[in-house]
Amino acid sequence: MTATTPTTVTTQVFRVHIKATPEAVWEAITSPAWTARYGYRAPSEYDLRPGGAFRGLANDGMKAMGAPDVVVEGEVLEADPPRRLVQTWRMLFEPSMSAEPLTRVTWEIEPLAAGISRLTVIHDLDGAPIHAALVSGDQLEGGGGGWPYILSDLKSLLETGTALMSEA
Amino acid sequence: MVTYFAGVTDDDRVFKALADPTRRFLLDRLFAGDGRTLSELESEVEMTRFGVMKHLRVLEEAGLVVTRRAGREKLHFLNPVPIRLIHDRWIDKYTERQVSALADLKSQLEGST
């Protein structure tokens, strides 16, 4: 079996269906109060216009482990609430991460049947292998589950009102 | 559990999709190298193009594969989220119980009763 040379694709795609309106999903992605309640439980701040800043702030647990105040940095490239958000994204937990180029995250929210939204996260990770390994969720030990964990937890929070792990 | 289509849950679709060696093989190929075209995937399986398409459709309906257009090509991506959902909803539930049962046993054994 001679395979055609696969072009190296550095994009990762994650999708989840959530029983919630696109507006609710958008709010859960972009508001600091919501982002502190699922996934890595750290508030995100967005200035939702092209060129606006994005900052993922460290929570107390991260700070206790020596993380800087801003653990993820980026810039908003496109904001079309509640359907599409495009941003750059770079983790700053360690010098090895901040040395990688900015990656690009596209959030697409599509309404399906009544009250159900389809959220797709497309993460372009060109030239950022450390980021790619962490966000994929393949490294359960160090990375904590990446996008699969975040999106599963977001679904749980929006559908049941509680996240998977008890909120501290 | 959330049911999107009459009687069939997302979990049912995922389990059904995974219950086939060719489909698991296709997922393994995507895990090794994501974002592949039908032709790339087809070249690695002893199966007709139609057969591969059929399997990919089952995987897509289960949410395990997501397709994106890139220029003229349709790329297939492995979506690990449905497996994570099953893990979080089913497997964690039982492992947690085991852990707490062990913790109970430990406290009972160590307790001065």
PDB file of C-alpha atoms in Angstrom:
ATOM      1  CA  MET A   1       0.000   0.000   0.000  1.00  0.00           C
ATOM      2  CA  THR A   2       1.815   3.069  -1.171  1.00  0.00           C
ATOM      3  CA  ALA A   3       0.228   6.044   0.436  1.00  0.00           C
ATOM      4  CA  THR A   4       0.046   9.343  -1.344  1.00  0.00           C
ATOM      5  CA  THR A   5       2.387  11.646   0.519  1.00  0.00           C
ATOM      6  CA  PRO A   6       0.115  13.253   3.033  1.00  0.00           C
ATOM      7  CA  THR A   7       0.498  16.977   3.210  1.00  0.00           C
ATOM      8  CA  THR A   8       1.317  17.881   6.778  1.00  0.00           C
ATOM      9  CA  VAL A   9      -1.779  19.442   8.209  1.00  0.00           C
ATOM     10  CA  THR A  10      -1.247  21.352  11.444  1.00  0.00           C
ATOM     11  CA  THR A  11      -4.886  22.215  11.957  1.00  0.00           C
ATOM     12  CA  GLN A  12      -6.948  20.513  14.639  1.00  0.00           C
ATOM     13  CA  VAL A  13     -10.744  20.512  14.582  1.00  0.00           C
ATOM     14  CA  PHE A  14     -13.037  19.981  17.548  1.00  0.00           C
ATOM     15  CA  ARG A  15     -16.809  19.889  17.467  1.00  0.00           C
ATOM     16  CA  VAL A  16     -19.552  19.546  20.044  1.00  0.00           C
ATOM     17  CA  HIS A  17     -23.333  19.830  19.987  1.00  0.00           C
ATOM     18  CA  ILE A  18     -24.771  21.790  22.879  1.00  0.00           C
ATOM     19  CA  LYS A  19     -28.380  22.143  23.911  1.00  0.00           C
ATOM     20  CA  ALA A  20     -28.205  25.929  24.157  1.00  0.00           C
ATOM     21  CA  THR A  21     -28.795  28.930  21.939  1.00  0.00           C
ATOM     22  CA  PRO A  22     -25.889  30.397  19.928  1.00  0.00           C
ATOM     23  CA  GLU A  23     -26.178  33.488  22.131  1.00  0.00           C
ATOM     24  CA  ALA A  24     -25.648  31.410  25.278  1.00  0.00           C
ATOM     25  CA  VAL A  25     -22.665  29.613  23.736  1.00  0.00           C
ATOM     26  CA  TRP A  26     -21.136  32.907  22.617  1.00  0.00           C
ATOM     27  CA  GLU A  27     -21.544  34.337  26.106  1.00  0.00           C
ATOM     28  CA  ALA A  28     -19.944  31.261  27.663  1.00  0.00           C
ATOM     29  CA  ILE A  29     -16.912  31.613  25.384  1.00  0.00           C
ATOM     30  CA  THR A  30     -16.369  35.350  25.641  1.00  0.00           C
ATOM     31  CA  SER A  31     -17.331  36.432  29.148  1.00  0.00           C
ATOM     32  CA  PRO A  32     -14.843  36.257  32.043  1.00  0.00           C
ATOM     33  CA  ALA A  33     -17.514  35.092  34.491  1.00  0.00           C
ATOM     34  CA  TRP A  34     -18.439  32.104  32.315  1.00  0.00           C
ATOM     35  CA  THR A  35     -14.929  31.107  31.277  1.00  0.00           C
ATOM     36  CA  ALA A  36     -13.956  30.901  34.947  1.00  0.00           C
ATOM     37  CA  ARG A  37     -16.563  28.166  35.449  1.00  0.00           C
ATOM     38  CA  TYR A  38     -15.471  25.422  33.045  1.00  0.00           C
ATOM     39  CA  GLY A  39     -12.354  23.956  31.470  1.00  0.00           C
ATOM     40  CA  TYR A  40      -9.270  25.328  33.146  1.00  0.00           C
ATOM     41  CA  ARG A  41     -11.439  27.690  35.186  1.00  0.00           C
ATOM     42  CA  ALA A  42      -9.569  30.829  34.319  1.00  0.00           C
ATOM     43  CA  PRO A  43     -11.309  34.032  33.233  1.00  0.00           C
ATOM     44  CA  SER A  44     -10.862  35.190  29.624  1.00  0.00           C
ATOM     45  CA  GLU A  45     -11.068  38.842  28.649  1.00  0.00           C
ATOM     46  CA  TYR A  46     -12.019  39.822  25.117  1.00  0.00           C
ATOM     47  CA  ASP A  47     -12.138  43.218  23.477  1.00  0.00           C
ATOM     48  CA  LEU A  48     -14.551  42.016  20.813  1.00  0.00           C
ATOM     49  CA  ARG A  49     -13.503  44.013  17.762  1.00  0.00           C
ATOM     50  CA  PRO A  50     -10.826  43.424  15.126  1.00  0.00           C
ATOM     51  CA  GLY A  51      -7.483  44.290  16.682  1.00  0.00           C
ATOM     52  CA  GLY A  52      -8.935  44.042  20.186  1.00  0.00           C
ATOM     53  CA  ALA A  53      -6.944  42.274  22.889  1.00  0.00           C
ATOM     54  CA  PHE A  54      -7.588  38.794  24.228  1.00  0.00           C
ATOM     55  CA  ARG A  55      -6.188  37.792  27.590  1.00  0.00           C
ATOM     56  CA  GLY A  56      -6.568  34.514  29.426  1.00  0.00           C
ATOM     57  CA  LEU A  57      -5.930  35.251  33.083  1.00  0.00           C
ATOM     58  CA  ALA A  58      -4.376  32.883  35.584  1.00  0.00           C
ATOM     59  CA  ASN A  59      -6.601  31.593  38.342  1.00  0.00           C
ATOM     60  CA  ASP A  60      -5.334  31.215  41.921  1.00  0.00           C
ATOM     61  CA  GLY A  61      -4.299  27.614  41.366  1.00  0.00           C
ATOM     62  CA  MET A  62      -2.204  28.543  38.342  1.00  0.00           C
ATOM     63  CA  LYS A  63      -0.592  31.443  40.202  1.00  0.00           C
ATOM     64  CA  ALA A  64       0.252  29.116  43.075  1.00  0.00           C
ATOM     65  CA  MET A  65       2.122  26.975  40.561  1.00  0.00           C
ATOM     66  CA  GLY A  66       4.113  29.991  39.405  1.00  0.00           C
ATOM     67  CA  ALA A  67       2.110  30.974  36.316  1.00  0.00           C
ATOM     68  CA  PRO A  68       2.218  34.598  35.152  1.00  0.00           C
ATOM     69  CA  ASP A  69      -0.911  36.783  35.542  1.00  0.00           C
ATOM     70  CA  VAL A  70      -1.713  36.456  31.844  1.00  0.00           C
ATOM     71  CA  VAL A  71      -1.418  32.814  30.763  1.00  0.00           C
ATOM     72  CA  VAL A  72      -2.832  33.109  27.253  1.00  0.00           C
ATOM     73  CA  GLU A  73      -2.430  36.138  24.979  1.00  0.00           C
ATOM     74  CA  GLY A  74      -3.873  36.998  21.625  1.00  0.00           C
ATOM     75  CA  GLU A  75      -5.771  39.397  19.413  1.00  0.00           C
ATOM     76  CA  VAL A  76      -9.300  39.375  18.060  1.00  0.00           C
ATOM     77  CA  LEU A  77      -9.260  39.157  14.250  1.00  0.00           C
ATOM     78  CA  GLU A  78     -13.002  38.820  13.588  1.00  0.00           C
ATOM     79  CA  ALA A  79     -15.972  39.050  15.917  1.00  0.00           C
ATOM     80  CA  ASP A  80     -19.437  38.327  14.559  1.00  0.00           C
ATOM     81  CA  PRO A  81     -21.630  37.575  17.576  1.00  0.00           C
ATOM     82  CA  PRO A  82     -23.077  35.023  18.112  1.00  0.00           C
ATOM     83  CA  ARG A  83     -21.773  33.089  15.113  1.00  0.00           C
ATOM     84  CA  ARG A  84     -18.068  33.498  14.512  1.00  0.00           C
ATOM     85  CA  LEU A  85     -14.981  34.545  16.414  1.00  0.00           C
ATOM     86  CA  VAL A  86     -11.453  34.424  15.017  1.00  0.00           C
ATOM     87  CA  GLN A  87      -8.482  35.186  17.205  1.00  0.00           C
ATOM     88  CA  THR A  88      -4.803  34.575  17.701  1.00  0.00           C
ATOM     89  CA  TRP A  89      -3.820  32.544  20.726  1.00  0.00           C
ATOM     90  CA  ARG A  90      -0.548  31.811  22.508  1.00  0.00           C
ATOM     91  CA  MET A  91       0.088  30.243  25.892  1.00  0.00           C
ATOM     92  CA  LEU A  92       2.586  31.869  28.228  1.00  0.00           C
ATOM     93  CA  PHE A  93       2.896  29.313  31.016  1.00  0.00           C
ATOM     94  CA  GLU A  94       6.541  28.624  30.150  1.00  0.00           C
ATOM     95  CA  PRO A  95       9.229  30.215  27.942  1.00  0.00           C
ATOM     96  CA  SER A  96       9.063  27.213  25.582  1.00  0.00           C
ATOM     97  CA  MET A  97       5.409  28.076  24.856  1.00  0.00           C
ATOM     98  CA  SER A  98       5.797  31.838  24.556  1.00  0.00           C
ATOM     99  CA  ALA A  99       8.661  31.230  22.103  1.00  0.00           C
ATOM    100  CA  GLU A 100       6.256  29.548  19.660  1.00  0.00           C
ATOM    101  CA  PRO A 101       4.466  31.653  17.027  1.00  0.00           C
ATOM    102  CA  LEU A 102       0.922  32.885  17.602  1.00  0.00           C
ATOM    103  CA  THR A 103      -1.613  30.196  16.757  1.00  0.00           C
ATOM    104  CA  ARG A 104      -5.066  30.927  15.381  1.00  0.00           C
ATOM    105  CA  VAL A 105      -8.391  29.820  16.830  1.00  0.00           C
ATOM    106  CA  THR A 106     -11.677  30.046  14.918  1.00  0.00           C
ATOM    107  CA  TRP A 107     -14.924  29.513  16.818  1.00  0.00           C
ATOM    108  CA  GLU A 108     -17.989  28.733  14.704  1.00  0.00           C
ATOM    109  CA  ILE A 109     -21.418  28.546  16.306  1.00  0.00           C
ATOM    110  CA  GLU A 110     -24.264  27.245  14.145  1.00  0.00           C
ATOM    111  CA  PRO A 111     -27.869  26.871  15.237  1.00  0.00           C
ATOM    112  CA  LEU A 112     -29.237  23.428  14.402  1.00  0.00           C
ATOM    113  CA  ALA A 113     -32.632  22.176  15.487  1.00  0.00           C
ATOM    114  CA  ALA A 114     -34.553  24.204  18.037  1.00  0.00           C
ATOM    115  CA  GLY A 115     -32.309  25.193  20.894  1.00  0.00           C
ATOM    116  CA  ILE A 116     -29.293  23.183  19.766  1.00  0.00           C
ATOM    117  CA  SER A 117     -26.039  24.750  18.674  1.00  0.00           C
ATOM    118  CA  ARG A 118     -23.074  23.213  16.949  1.00  0.00           C
ATOM    119  CA  LEU A 119     -19.788  24.623  18.162  1.00  0.00           C
ATOM    120  CA  THR A 120     -16.697  23.974  16.052  1.00  0.00           C
ATOM    121  CA  VAL A 121     -13.248  25.041  17.194  1.00  0.00           C
ATOM    122  CA  ILE A 122     -10.634  25.115  14.440  1.00  0.00           C
ATOM    123  CA  HIS A 123      -7.135  25.568  15.794  1.00  0.00           C
ATOM    124  CA  ASP A 124      -4.370  26.359  13.302  1.00  0.00           C
ATOM    125  CA  LEU A 125      -1.102  25.380  14.953  1.00  0.00           C
ATOM    126  CA  ASP A 126       1.447  25.977  12.233  1.00  0.00           C
ATOM    127  CA  GLY A 127       4.956  25.925  13.702  1.00  0.00           C
ATOM    128  CA  ALA A 128       3.708  25.399  17.259  1.00  0.00           C
ATOM    129  CA  PRO A 129       4.256  21.725  18.174  1.00  0.00           C
ATOM    130  CA  ILE A 130       4.157  22.304  21.941  1.00  0.00           C
ATOM    131  CA  HIS A 131       0.809  24.062  21.636  1.00  0.00           C
ATOM    132  CA  ALA A 132      -0.426  21.331  19.294  1.00  0.00           C
ATOM    133  CA  ALA A 133       0.414  18.576  21.771  1.00  0.00           C
ATOM    134  CA  LEU A 134      -1.213  20.409  24.676  1.00  0.00           C
ATOM    135  CA  VAL A 135      -4.479  21.443  23.029  1.00  0.00           C
ATOM    136  CA  SER A 136      -5.074  18.044  21.378  1.00  0.00           C
ATOM    137  CA  GLY A 137      -5.851  16.439  24.714  1.00  0.00           C
ATOM    138  CA  ASP A 138      -3.548  13.515  23.899  1.00  0.00           C
ATOM    139  CA  GLN A 139      -1.292  14.352  26.805  1.00  0.00           C
ATOM    140  CA  LEU A 140      -3.585  13.794  29.723  1.00  0.00           C
ATOM    141  CA  GLU A 141      -0.745  14.027  32.223  1.00  0.00           C
ATOM    142  CA  GLY A 142       0.678  17.480  31.658  1.00  0.00           C
ATOM    143  CA  GLY A 143      -1.881  19.197  29.450  1.00  0.00           C
ATOM    144  CA  GLY A 144      -5.021  18.465  31.414  1.00  0.00           C
ATOM    145  CA  GLY A 145      -7.175  17.427  28.469  1.00  0.00           C
ATOM    146  CA  GLY A 146      -6.976  20.292  25.992  1.00  0.00           C
ATOM    147  CA  TRP A 147      -9.952  21.229  23.821  1.00  0.00           C
ATOM    148  CA  PRO A 148     -11.823  17.905  24.254  1.00  0.00           C
ATOM    149  CA  TYR A 149     -11.872  18.478  27.994  1.00  0.00           C
ATOM    150  CA  ILE A 150     -12.818  22.158  27.717  1.00  0.00           C
ATOM    151  CA  LEU A 151     -15.653  21.528  25.254  1.00  0.00           C
ATOM    152  CA  SER A 152     -17.031  18.536  27.160  1.00  0.00           C
ATOM    153  CA  ASP A 153     -17.056  20.626  30.319  1.00  0.00           C
ATOM    154  CA  LEU A 154     -18.639  23.608  28.535  1.00  0.00           C
ATOM    155  CA  LYS A 155     -21.416  21.329  27.250  1.00  0.00           C
ATOM    156  CA  SER A 156     -21.999  19.976  30.733  1.00  0.00           C
ATOM    157  CA  LEU A 157     -22.151  23.450  32.255  1.00  0.00           C
ATOM    158  CA  LEU A 158     -24.538  24.887  29.662  1.00  0.00           C
ATOM    159  CA  GLU A 159     -26.844  21.856  29.639  1.00  0.00           C
ATOM    160  CA  THR A 160     -26.969  20.986  33.320  1.00  0.00           C
ATOM    161  CA  GLY A 161     -25.892  24.167  35.065  1.00  0.00           C
ATOM    162  CA  THR A 162     -22.923  22.422  36.616  1.00  0.00           C
ATOM    163  CA  ALA A 163     -19.486  21.644  35.298  1.00  0.00           C
ATOM    164  CA  LEU A 164     -18.042  18.140  35.488  1.00  0.00           C
ATOM    165  CA  MET A 165     -15.725  18.810  38.372  1.00  0.00           C
ATOM    166  CA  SER A 166     -17.229  20.520  41.383  1.00  0.00           C
ATOM    167  CA  GLU A 167     -16.555  24.207  41.220  1.00  0.00           C
ATOM    168  CA  ALA A 168     -14.074  25.374  43.807  1.00  0.00           C
TER     169      ALA A 168
ATOM    170  CA  MET B   1     -29.141  12.239  28.188  1.00  0.00           C
ATOM    171  CA  VAL B   2     -29.696  14.594  25.306  1.00  0.00           C
ATOM    172  CA  THR B   3     -31.451  13.016  22.355  1.00  0.00           C
ATOM    173  CA  TYR B   4     -31.200  14.945  19.121  1.00  0.00           C
ATOM    174  CA  PHE B   5     -33.054  12.571  16.839  1.00  0.00           C
ATOM    175  CA  ALA B   6     -35.962  10.378  17.842  1.00  0.00           C
ATOM    176  CA  GLY B   7     -34.708   7.492  19.913  1.00  0.00           C
ATOM    177  CA  VAL B   8     -31.068   7.686  18.909  1.00  0.00           C
ATOM    178  CA  THR B   9     -28.634   9.327  21.261  1.00  0.00           C
ATOM    179  CA  ASP B  10     -25.244  10.653  20.306  1.00  0.00           C
ATOM    180  CA  ASP B  11     -23.651   7.936  22.433  1.00  0.00           C
ATOM    181  CA  ASP B  12     -25.445   5.232  20.432  1.00  0.00           C
ATOM    182  CA  ARG B  13     -24.006   6.601  17.208  1.00  0.00           C
ATOM    183  CA  VAL B  14     -20.496   6.758  18.633  1.00  0.00           C
ATOM    184  CA  PHE B  15     -20.564   3.204  19.989  1.00  0.00           C
ATOM    185  CA  LYS B  16     -22.007   1.927  16.715  1.00  0.00           C
ATOM    186  CA  ALA B  17     -19.385   3.773  14.695  1.00  0.00           C
ATOM    187  CA  LEU B  18     -16.574   2.403  16.836  1.00  0.00           C
ATOM    188  CA  ALA B  19     -17.874  -1.172  16.612  1.00  0.00           C
ATOM    189  CA  ASP B  20     -16.180  -1.755  13.267  1.00  0.00           C
ATOM    190  CA  PRO B  21     -12.483  -2.491  12.657  1.00  0.00           C
ATOM    191  CA  THR B  22     -12.279  -0.553   9.383  1.00  0.00           C
ATOM    192  CA  ARG B  23     -13.725   2.540  10.984  1.00  0.00           C
ATOM    193  CA  ARG B  24     -11.348   2.241  13.925  1.00  0.00           C
ATOM    194  CA  PHE B  25      -8.491   1.862  11.436  1.00  0.00           C
ATOM    195  CA  LEU B  26      -9.585   5.038   9.622  1.00  0.00           C
ATOM    196  CA  LEU B  27      -9.660   6.903  12.937  1.00  0.00           C
ATOM    197  CA  ASP B  28      -6.170   5.594  13.720  1.00  0.00           C
ATOM    198  CA  ARG B  29      -4.943   6.899  10.381  1.00  0.00           C
ATOM    199  CA  LEU B  30      -6.403  10.318  11.135  1.00  0.00           C
ATOM    200  CA  PHE B  31      -4.856  10.237  14.586  1.00  0.00           C
ATOM    201  CA  ALA B  32      -1.466   9.614  12.977  1.00  0.00           C
ATOM    202  CA  GLY B  33      -1.993  12.395  10.449  1.00  0.00           C
ATOM    203  CA  ASP B  34      -4.999  14.659  10.583  1.00  0.00           C
ATOM    204  CA  GLY B  35      -6.752  16.496   7.775  1.00  0.00           C
ATOM    205  CA  ARG B  36      -6.643  13.842   5.034  1.00  0.00           C
ATOM    206  CA  THR B  37      -8.479  13.629   1.750  1.00  0.00           C
ATOM    207  CA  LEU B  38     -10.637  10.684   0.741  1.00  0.00           C
ATOM    208  CA  SER B  39      -7.956   9.632  -1.776  1.00  0.00           C
ATOM    209  CA  GLU B  40      -5.265   9.563   0.907  1.00  0.00           C
ATOM    210  CA  LEU B  41      -7.416   7.468   3.206  1.00  0.00           C
ATOM    211  CA  GLU B  42      -8.548   5.204   0.406  1.00  0.00           C
ATOM    212  CA  SER B  43      -4.946   4.377  -0.519  1.00  0.00           C
ATOM    213  CA  GLU B  44      -4.389   2.849   2.910  1.00  0.00           C
ATOM    214  CA  VAL B  45      -7.401   0.545   3.032  1.00  0.00           C
ATOM    215  CA  GLU B  46      -8.095  -2.537   0.941  1.00  0.00           C
ATOM    216  CA  MET B  47     -11.515  -1.314  -0.008  1.00  0.00           C
ATOM    217  CA  THR B  48     -13.362   0.448  -2.774  1.00  0.00           C
ATOM    218  CA  ARG B  49     -13.688   4.200  -2.737  1.00  0.00           C
ATOM    219  CA  PHE B  50     -17.402   3.755  -2.200  1.00  0.00           C
ATOM    220  CA  GLY B  51     -16.790   1.532   0.823  1.00  0.00           C
ATOM    221  CA  VAL B  52     -14.436   4.059   2.411  1.00  0.00           C
ATOM    222  CA  MET B  53     -16.944   6.847   1.759  1.00  0.00           C
ATOM    223  CA  LYS B  54     -19.656   4.826   3.460  1.00  0.00           C
ATOM    224  CA  HIS B  55     -17.528   4.273   6.550  1.00  0.00           C
ATOM    225  CA  LEU B  56     -16.488   7.913   6.652  1.00  0.00           C
ATOM    226  CA  ARG B  57     -20.128   8.926   6.535  1.00  0.00           C
ATOM    227  CA  VAL B  58     -20.932   6.780   9.575  1.00  0.00           C
ATOM    228  CA  LEU B  59     -17.979   8.341  11.397  1.00  0.00           C
ATOM    229  CA  GLU B  60     -19.129  11.817  10.399  1.00  0.00           C
ATOM    230  CA  GLU B  61     -22.696  11.185  11.560  1.00  0.00           C
ATOM    231  CA  ALA B  62     -21.322  10.052  14.903  1.00  0.00           C
ATOM    232  CA  GLY B  63     -19.316  13.269  15.106  1.00  0.00           C
ATOM    233  CA  LEU B  64     -16.007  11.391  15.187  1.00  0.00           C
ATOM    234  CA  VAL B  65     -14.934  12.861  11.867  1.00  0.00           C
ATOM    235  CA  VAL B  66     -15.429  16.479  10.834  1.00  0.00           C
ATOM    236  CA  THR B  67     -14.836  17.587   7.257  1.00  0.00           C
ATOM    237  CA  ARG B  68     -13.560  20.981   6.182  1.00  0.00           C
ATOM    238  CA  ARG B  69     -13.057  22.385   2.731  1.00  0.00           C
ATOM    239  CA  ALA B  70      -9.571  23.578   1.851  1.00  0.00           C
ATOM    240  CA  GLY B  71      -9.624  24.998  -1.644  1.00  0.00           C
ATOM    241  CA  ARG B  72     -10.910  22.251  -3.916  1.00  0.00           C
ATOM    242  CA  GLU B  73     -10.246  19.516  -1.394  1.00  0.00           C
ATOM    243  CA  LYS B  74     -12.339  18.092   1.374  1.00  0.00           C
ATOM    244  CA  LEU B  75     -10.216  17.250   4.386  1.00  0.00           C
ATOM    245  CA  HIS B  76     -11.217  14.777   7.093  1.00  0.00           C
ATOM    246  CA  PHE B  77     -10.346  15.568  10.682  1.00  0.00           C
ATOM    247  CA  LEU B  78     -10.536  13.345  13.730  1.00  0.00           C
ATOM    248  CA  ASN B  79     -12.829  14.908  16.321  1.00  0.00           C
ATOM    249  CA  PRO B  80     -11.931  13.476  19.737  1.00  0.00           C
ATOM    250  CA  VAL B  81     -14.702  15.313  21.606  1.00  0.00           C
ATOM    251  CA  PRO B  82     -17.407  12.580  21.404  1.00  0.00           C
ATOM    252  CA  ILE B  83     -14.992  10.072  22.931  1.00  0.00           C
ATOM    253  CA  ARG B  84     -14.171  12.547  25.668  1.00  0.00           C
ATOM    254  CA  LEU B  85     -17.907  13.022  26.306  1.00  0.00           C
ATOM    255  CA  ILE B  86     -18.342   9.278  26.758  1.00  0.00           C
ATOM    256  CA  HIS B  87     -15.308   9.206  29.008  1.00  0.00           C
ATOM    257  CA  ASP B  88     -16.616  12.063  31.131  1.00  0.00           C
ATOM    258  CA  ARG B  89     -20.162  10.752  31.365  1.00  0.00           C
ATOM    259  CA  TRP B  90     -19.568   7.024  31.734  1.00  0.00           C
ATOM    260  CA  ILE B  91     -16.048   6.043  32.604  1.00  0.00           C
ATOM    261  CA  ASP B  92     -15.346   8.754  35.165  1.00  0.00           C
ATOM    262  CA  LYS B  93     -18.561   7.853  36.910  1.00  0.00           C
ATOM    263  CA  TYR B  94     -17.365   4.310  37.576  1.00  0.00           C
ATOM    264  CA  THR B  95     -13.731   5.053  38.304  1.00  0.00           C
ATOM    265  CA  GLU B  96     -14.773   7.710  40.806  1.00  0.00           C
ATOM    266  CA  ARG B  97     -16.984   5.191  42.526  1.00  0.00           C
ATOM    267  CA  GLN B  98     -14.095   2.754  42.728  1.00  0.00           C
ATOM    268  CA  VAL B  99     -11.824   5.389  44.160  1.00  0.00           C
ATOM    269  CA  SER B 100     -14.354   6.468  46.749  1.00  0.00           C
ATOM    270  CA  ALA B 101     -15.106   2.818  47.612  1.00  0.00           C
ATOM    271  CA  LEU B 102     -11.410   2.274  48.210  1.00  0.00           C
ATOM    272  CA  ALA B 103     -11.243   5.419  50.290  1.00  0.00           C
ATOM    273  CA  ASP B 104     -14.185   4.153  52.371  1.00  0.00           C
ATOM    274  CA  LEU B 105     -12.495   0.799  52.813  1.00  0.00           C
ATOM    275  CA  LYS B 106      -9.270   2.478  53.859  1.00  0.00           C
ATOM    276  CA  SER B 107     -10.980   4.630  56.434  1.00  0.00           C
ATOM    277  CA  GLN B 108     -12.894   1.626  57.742  1.00  0.00           C
ATOM    278  CA  LEU B 109      -9.790  -0.506  58.025  1.00  0.00           C
ATOM    279  CA  GLU B 110      -7.818   2.259  59.652  1.00  0.00           C
ATOM    280  CA  GLY B 111     -10.661   3.450  61.846  1.00  0.00           C
ATOM    281  CA  SER B 112     -10.547   2.436  65.497  1.00  0.00           C
ATOM    282  CA  THR B 113     -13.786   0.489  65.541  1.00  0.00           C
TER     283      THR B 113
END
